[in-house]
mmCIF file of C-alpha atoms in Angstrom:
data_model
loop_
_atom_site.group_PDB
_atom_site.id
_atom_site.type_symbol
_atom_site.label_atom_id
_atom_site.label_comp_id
_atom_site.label_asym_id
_atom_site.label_seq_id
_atom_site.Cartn_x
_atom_site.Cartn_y
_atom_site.Cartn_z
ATOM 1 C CA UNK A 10 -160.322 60.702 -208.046
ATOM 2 C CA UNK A 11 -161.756 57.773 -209.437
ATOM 3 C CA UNK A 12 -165.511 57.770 -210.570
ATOM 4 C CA UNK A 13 -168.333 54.655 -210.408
ATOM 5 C CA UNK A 14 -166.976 51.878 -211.757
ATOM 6 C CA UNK A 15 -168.531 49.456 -213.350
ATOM 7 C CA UNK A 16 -167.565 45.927 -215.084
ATOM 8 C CA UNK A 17 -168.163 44.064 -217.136
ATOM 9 C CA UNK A 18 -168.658 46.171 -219.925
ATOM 10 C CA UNK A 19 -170.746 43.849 -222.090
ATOM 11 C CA UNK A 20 -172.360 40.609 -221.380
ATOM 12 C CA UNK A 21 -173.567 37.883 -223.322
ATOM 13 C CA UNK A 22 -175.972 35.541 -222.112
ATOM 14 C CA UNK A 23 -178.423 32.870 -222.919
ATOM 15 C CA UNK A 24 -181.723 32.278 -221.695
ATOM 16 C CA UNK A 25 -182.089 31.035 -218.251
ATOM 17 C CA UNK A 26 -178.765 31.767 -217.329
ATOM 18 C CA UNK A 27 -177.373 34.208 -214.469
ATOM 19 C CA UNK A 28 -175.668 37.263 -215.180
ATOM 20 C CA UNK A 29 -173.776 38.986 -212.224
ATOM 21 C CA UNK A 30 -172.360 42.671 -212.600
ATOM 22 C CA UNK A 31 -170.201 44.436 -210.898
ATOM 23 C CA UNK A 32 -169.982 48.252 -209.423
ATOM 24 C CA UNK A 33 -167.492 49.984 -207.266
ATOM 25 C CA UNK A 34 -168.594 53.448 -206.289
ATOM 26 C CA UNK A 35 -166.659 56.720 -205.651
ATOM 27 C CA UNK A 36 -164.647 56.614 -202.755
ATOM 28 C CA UNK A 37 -166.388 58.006 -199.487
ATOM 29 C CA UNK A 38 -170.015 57.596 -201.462
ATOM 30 C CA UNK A 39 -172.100 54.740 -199.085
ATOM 31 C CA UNK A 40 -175.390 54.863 -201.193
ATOM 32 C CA UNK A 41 -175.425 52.816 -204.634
ATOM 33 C CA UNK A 42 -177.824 52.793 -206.829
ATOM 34 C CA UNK A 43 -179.113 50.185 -209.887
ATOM 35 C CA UNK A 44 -181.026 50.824 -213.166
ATOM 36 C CA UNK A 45 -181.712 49.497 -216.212
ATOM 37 C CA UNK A 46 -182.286 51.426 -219.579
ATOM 38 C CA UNK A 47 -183.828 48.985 -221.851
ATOM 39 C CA UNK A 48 -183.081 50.558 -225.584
ATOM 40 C CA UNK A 49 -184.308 53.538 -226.160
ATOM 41 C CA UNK A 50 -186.143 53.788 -223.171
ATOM 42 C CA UNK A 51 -186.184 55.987 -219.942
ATOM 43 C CA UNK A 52 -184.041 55.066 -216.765
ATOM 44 C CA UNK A 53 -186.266 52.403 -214.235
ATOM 45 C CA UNK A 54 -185.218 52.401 -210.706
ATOM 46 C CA UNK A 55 -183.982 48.953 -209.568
ATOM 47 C CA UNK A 56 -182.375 48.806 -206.153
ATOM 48 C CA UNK A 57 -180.768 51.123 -204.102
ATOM 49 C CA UNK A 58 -178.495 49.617 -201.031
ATOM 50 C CA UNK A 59 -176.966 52.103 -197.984
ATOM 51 C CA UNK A 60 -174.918 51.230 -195.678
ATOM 52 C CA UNK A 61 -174.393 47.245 -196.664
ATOM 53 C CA UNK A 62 -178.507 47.481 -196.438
ATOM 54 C CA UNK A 63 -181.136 47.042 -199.638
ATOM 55 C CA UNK A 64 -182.906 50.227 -198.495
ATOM 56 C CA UNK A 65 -185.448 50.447 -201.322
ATOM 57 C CA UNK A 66 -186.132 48.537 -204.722
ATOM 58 C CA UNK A 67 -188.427 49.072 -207.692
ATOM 59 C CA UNK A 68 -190.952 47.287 -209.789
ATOM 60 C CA UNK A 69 -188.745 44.083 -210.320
ATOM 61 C CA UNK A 70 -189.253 40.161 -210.063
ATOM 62 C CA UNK A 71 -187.583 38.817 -207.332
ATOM 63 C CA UNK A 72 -184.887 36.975 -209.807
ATOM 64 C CA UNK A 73 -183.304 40.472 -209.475
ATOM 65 C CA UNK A 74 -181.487 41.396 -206.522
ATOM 66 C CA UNK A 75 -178.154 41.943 -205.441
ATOM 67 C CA UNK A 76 -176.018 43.088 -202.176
ATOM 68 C CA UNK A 77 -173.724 45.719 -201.255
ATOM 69 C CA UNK A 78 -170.263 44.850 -199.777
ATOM 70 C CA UNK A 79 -168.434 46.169 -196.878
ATOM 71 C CA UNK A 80 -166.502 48.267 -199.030
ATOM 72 C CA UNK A 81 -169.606 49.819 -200.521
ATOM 73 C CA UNK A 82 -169.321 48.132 -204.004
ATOM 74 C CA UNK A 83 -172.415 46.347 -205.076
ATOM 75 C CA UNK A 84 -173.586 43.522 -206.834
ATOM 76 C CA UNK A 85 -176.241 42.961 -209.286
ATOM 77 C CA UNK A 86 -177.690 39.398 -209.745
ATOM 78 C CA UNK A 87 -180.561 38.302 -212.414
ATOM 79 C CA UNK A 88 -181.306 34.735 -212.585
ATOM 80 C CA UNK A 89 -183.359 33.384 -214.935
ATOM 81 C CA UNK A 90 -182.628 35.438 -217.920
ATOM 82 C CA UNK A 91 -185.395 36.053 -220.465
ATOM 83 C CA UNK A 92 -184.818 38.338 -223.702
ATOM 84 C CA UNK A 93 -186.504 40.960 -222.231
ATOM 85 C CA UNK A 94 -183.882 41.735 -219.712
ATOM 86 C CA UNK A 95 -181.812 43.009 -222.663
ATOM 87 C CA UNK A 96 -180.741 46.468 -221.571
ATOM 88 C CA UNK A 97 -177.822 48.976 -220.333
ATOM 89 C CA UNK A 98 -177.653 48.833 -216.646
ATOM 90 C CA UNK A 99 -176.921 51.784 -214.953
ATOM 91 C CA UNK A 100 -175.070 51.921 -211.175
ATOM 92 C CA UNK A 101 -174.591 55.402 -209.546
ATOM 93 C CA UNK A 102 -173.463 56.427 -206.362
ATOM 94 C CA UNK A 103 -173.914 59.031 -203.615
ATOM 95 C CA UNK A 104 -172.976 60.291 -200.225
ATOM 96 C CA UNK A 105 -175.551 59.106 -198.382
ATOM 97 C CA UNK A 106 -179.092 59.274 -199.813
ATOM 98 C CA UNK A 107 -179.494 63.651 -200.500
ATOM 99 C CA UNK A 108 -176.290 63.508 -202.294
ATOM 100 C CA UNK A 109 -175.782 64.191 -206.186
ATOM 101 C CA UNK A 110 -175.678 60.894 -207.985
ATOM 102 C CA UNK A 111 -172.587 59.797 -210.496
ATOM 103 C CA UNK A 112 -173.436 57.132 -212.954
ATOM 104 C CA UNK A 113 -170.996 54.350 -214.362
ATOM 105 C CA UNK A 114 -170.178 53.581 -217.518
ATOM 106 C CA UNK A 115 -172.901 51.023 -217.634
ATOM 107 C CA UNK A 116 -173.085 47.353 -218.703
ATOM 108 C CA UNK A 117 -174.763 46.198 -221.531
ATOM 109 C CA UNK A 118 -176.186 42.988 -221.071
ATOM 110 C CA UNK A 119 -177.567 41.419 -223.961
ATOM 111 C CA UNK A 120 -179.857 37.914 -223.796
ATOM 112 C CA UNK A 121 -180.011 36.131 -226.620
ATOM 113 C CA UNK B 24 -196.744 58.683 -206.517
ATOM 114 C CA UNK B 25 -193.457 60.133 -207.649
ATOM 115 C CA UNK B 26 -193.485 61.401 -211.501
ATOM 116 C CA UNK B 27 -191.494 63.371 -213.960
ATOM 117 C CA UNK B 28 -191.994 64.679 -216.979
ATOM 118 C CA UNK B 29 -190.453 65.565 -220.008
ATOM 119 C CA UNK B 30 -192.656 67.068 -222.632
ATOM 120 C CA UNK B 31 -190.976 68.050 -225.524
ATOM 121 C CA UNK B 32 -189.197 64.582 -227.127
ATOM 122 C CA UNK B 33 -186.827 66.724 -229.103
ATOM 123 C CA UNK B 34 -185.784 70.128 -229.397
ATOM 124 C CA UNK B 35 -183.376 72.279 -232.141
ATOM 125 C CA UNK B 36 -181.366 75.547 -231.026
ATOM 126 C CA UNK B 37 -178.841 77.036 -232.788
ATOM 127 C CA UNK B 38 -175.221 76.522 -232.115
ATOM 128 C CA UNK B 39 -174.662 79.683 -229.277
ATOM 129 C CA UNK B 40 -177.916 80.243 -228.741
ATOM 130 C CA UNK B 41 -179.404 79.250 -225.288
ATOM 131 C CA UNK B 42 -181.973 76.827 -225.147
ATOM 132 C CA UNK B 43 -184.887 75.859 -222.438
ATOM 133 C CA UNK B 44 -186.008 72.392 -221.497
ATOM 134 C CA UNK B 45 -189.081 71.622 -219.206
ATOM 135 C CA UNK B 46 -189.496 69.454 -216.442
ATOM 136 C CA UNK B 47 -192.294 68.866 -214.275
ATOM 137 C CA UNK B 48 -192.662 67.046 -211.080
ATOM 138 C CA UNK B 49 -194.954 65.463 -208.462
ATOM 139 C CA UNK B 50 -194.254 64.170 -205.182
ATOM 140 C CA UNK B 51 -195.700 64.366 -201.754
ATOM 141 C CA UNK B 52 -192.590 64.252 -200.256
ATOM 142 C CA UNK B 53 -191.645 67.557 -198.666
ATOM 143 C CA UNK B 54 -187.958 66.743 -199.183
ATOM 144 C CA UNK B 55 -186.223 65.696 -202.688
ATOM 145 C CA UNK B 56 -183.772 66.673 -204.524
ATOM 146 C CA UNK B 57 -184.241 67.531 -208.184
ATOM 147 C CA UNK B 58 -181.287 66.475 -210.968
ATOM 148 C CA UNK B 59 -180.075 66.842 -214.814
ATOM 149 C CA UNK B 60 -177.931 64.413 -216.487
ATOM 150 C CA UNK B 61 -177.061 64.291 -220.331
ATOM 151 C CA UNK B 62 -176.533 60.989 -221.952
ATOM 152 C CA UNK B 63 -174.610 61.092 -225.189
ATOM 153 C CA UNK B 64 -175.125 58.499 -227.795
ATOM 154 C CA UNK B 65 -172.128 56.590 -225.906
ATOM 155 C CA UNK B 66 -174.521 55.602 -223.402
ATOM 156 C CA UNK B 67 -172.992 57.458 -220.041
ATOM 157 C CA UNK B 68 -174.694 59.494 -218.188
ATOM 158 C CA UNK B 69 -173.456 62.486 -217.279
ATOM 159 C CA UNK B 70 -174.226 64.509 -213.556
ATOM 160 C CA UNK B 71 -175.013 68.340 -214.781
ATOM 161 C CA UNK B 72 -176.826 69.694 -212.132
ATOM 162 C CA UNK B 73 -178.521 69.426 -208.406
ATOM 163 C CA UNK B 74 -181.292 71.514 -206.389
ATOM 164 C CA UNK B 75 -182.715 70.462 -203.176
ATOM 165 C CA UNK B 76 -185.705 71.507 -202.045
ATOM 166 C CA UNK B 77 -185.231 73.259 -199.845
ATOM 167 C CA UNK B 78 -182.846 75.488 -201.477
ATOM 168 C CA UNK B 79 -184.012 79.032 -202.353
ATOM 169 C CA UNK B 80 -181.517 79.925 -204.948
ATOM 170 C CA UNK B 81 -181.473 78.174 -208.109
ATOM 171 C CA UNK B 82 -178.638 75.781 -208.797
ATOM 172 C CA UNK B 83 -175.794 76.857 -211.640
ATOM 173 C CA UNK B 84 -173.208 74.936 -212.848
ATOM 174 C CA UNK B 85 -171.208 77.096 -215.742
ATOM 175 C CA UNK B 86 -173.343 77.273 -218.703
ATOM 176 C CA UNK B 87 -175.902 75.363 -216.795
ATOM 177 C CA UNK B 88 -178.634 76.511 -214.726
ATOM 178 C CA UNK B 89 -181.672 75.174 -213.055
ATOM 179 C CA UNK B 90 -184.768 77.480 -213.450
ATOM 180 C CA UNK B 91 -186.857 75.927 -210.045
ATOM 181 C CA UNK B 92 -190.262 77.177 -209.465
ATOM 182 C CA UNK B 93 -191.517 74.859 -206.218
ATOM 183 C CA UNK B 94 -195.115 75.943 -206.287
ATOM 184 C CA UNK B 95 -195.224 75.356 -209.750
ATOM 185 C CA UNK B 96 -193.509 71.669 -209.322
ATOM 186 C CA UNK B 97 -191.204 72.570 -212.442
ATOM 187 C CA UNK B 98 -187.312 72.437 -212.387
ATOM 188 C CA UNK B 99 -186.520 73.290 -215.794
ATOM 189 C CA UNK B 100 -182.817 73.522 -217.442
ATOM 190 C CA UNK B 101 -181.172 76.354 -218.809
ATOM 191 C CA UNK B 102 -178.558 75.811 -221.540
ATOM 192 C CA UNK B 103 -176.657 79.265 -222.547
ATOM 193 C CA UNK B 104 -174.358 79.260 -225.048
ATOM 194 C CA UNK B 105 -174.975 76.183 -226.836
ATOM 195 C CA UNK B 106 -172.087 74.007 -228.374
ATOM 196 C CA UNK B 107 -172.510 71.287 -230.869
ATOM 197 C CA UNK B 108 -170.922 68.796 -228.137
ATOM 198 C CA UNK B 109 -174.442 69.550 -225.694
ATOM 199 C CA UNK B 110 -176.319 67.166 -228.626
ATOM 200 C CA UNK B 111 -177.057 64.719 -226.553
ATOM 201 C CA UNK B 112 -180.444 63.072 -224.500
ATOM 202 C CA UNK B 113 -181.298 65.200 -221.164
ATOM 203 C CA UNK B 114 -182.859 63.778 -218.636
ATOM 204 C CA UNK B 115 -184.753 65.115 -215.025
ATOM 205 C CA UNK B 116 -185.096 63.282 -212.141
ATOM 206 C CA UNK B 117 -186.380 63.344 -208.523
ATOM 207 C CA UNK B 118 -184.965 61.337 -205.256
ATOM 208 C CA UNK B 119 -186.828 61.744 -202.538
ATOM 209 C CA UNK B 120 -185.796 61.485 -198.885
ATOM 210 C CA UNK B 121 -188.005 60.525 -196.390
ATOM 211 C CA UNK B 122 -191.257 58.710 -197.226
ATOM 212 C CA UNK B 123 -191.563 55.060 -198.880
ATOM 213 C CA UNK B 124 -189.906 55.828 -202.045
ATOM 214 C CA UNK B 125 -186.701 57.429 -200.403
ATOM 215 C CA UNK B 126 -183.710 56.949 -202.122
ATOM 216 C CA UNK B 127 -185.859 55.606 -205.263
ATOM 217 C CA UNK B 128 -184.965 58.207 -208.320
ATOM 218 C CA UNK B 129 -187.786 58.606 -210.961
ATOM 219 C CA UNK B 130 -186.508 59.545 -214.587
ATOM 220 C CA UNK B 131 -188.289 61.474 -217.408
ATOM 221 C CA UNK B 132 -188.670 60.079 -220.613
ATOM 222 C CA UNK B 133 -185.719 62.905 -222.232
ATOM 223 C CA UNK B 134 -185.313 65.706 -224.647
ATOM 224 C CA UNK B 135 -183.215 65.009 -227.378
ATOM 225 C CA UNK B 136 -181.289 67.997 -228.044
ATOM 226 C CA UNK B 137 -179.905 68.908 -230.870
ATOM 227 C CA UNK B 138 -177.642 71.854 -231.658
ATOM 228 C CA UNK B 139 -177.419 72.951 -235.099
ATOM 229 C CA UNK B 140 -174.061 74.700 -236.301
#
């Protein structure tokens, strides 16, 4: 069985550009979930969609949002890219919302 | 508000030896579930254990088990039998379920373990 998927792998990106990443979850899972890990630093809760739905999101600007897809693979926009958005970002995925959570591989998205 | 946390930054055991690492939580959400992941220095993070809870028995998961003491908000992990390949960043985190920050997972900072041969 495959596990999250997540693509690219890196990104480069200038200032004030968009970056877009990709995730497809585990198969049957209906609850993905976005974070970033800026280096060195903890996990910070992004966005979490259900069900197609952005159920929840975290201590983000607006220029960071994204969608889930019929096929429960999910989307992660940032516009406006400042150096600070730097950072491994994180999708996982569950069975619904009490489920155990599976992380991706990641993408490292690096602003320069 | 939702919080975890991690207080020892790093920790040593001997290759073999089990090892101990705390986690403390606080929520006001009657239902949550509690999790460990490791994160190697390749940057994945890896699912090691799950308790909800509302589950009385501690969660295991081979040479990992949760030590979960409700009253006491802690949900610490149990390593037995270290191996070199457990060197790696732990961390704990909480989802809860029902109240405004369902579905939003809170990290801890990590342990950095590090098993010595």
């Amino acid at each position: 069985e495959a596990g999250v998927t997540q693509s690219p792998t890196h990104l480069i990106k200038t200032r004030g550009q968009q970056a877009t990443l990709r995730c497809s979850p585990i198969s049957g899972h209906t609850s993905v979930y976005w974070y970033q890990q800026a280096l060195g630093l903890g996990l910070q809760f992004l966005l979490w969609y259900d069900e197609g739905e952005e159920r929840n999101r975290g201590n983000f600007p607006p220029r960071f949002s994204g969608r889930q897809f019929p096929n429960y693979s999910s989307e992660l926009n940032v516009n406006a890219l400042e150096l600070e958005d730097s950072a491994l970002y994180l999708c996982a995925s569950s069975f619904g919302t009490g489920g155990s959570a599976f992380f991706g591989q990641g993408t490292r998205l690096t602003v320069v | 508000a939702q919080k975890i946390t991690q207080t020892q930054p790093g920790m040593f055991v001997q290759e073999k030896e089990a090892v101990t690492l705390d986690c403390t939580y606080d929520t006001s959400d009657q239902s949550y579930g509690l999790f460990w992941y490791k994160q190697p220095s390749s940057g994945e993070m890896i699912f090691l254990i799950y308790q909800g809870s509302y589950d009385e028995q501690n969660a295991t998961e081979g040479r990992y088990s949760l030590n979960f003491q409700k009253a006491r908000k802690s949900a610490n992990l149990v390593i037995s039998a270290s191996q070199l390949g457990d060197s790696a960043m732990y961390f704990c985190a909480m989802r809860e379920r029902h109240n405004t920050n369902a579905g939003k997972s809170t990290f801890g900072d990590g342990t950095t373990l590090t098993v010595k041969p």
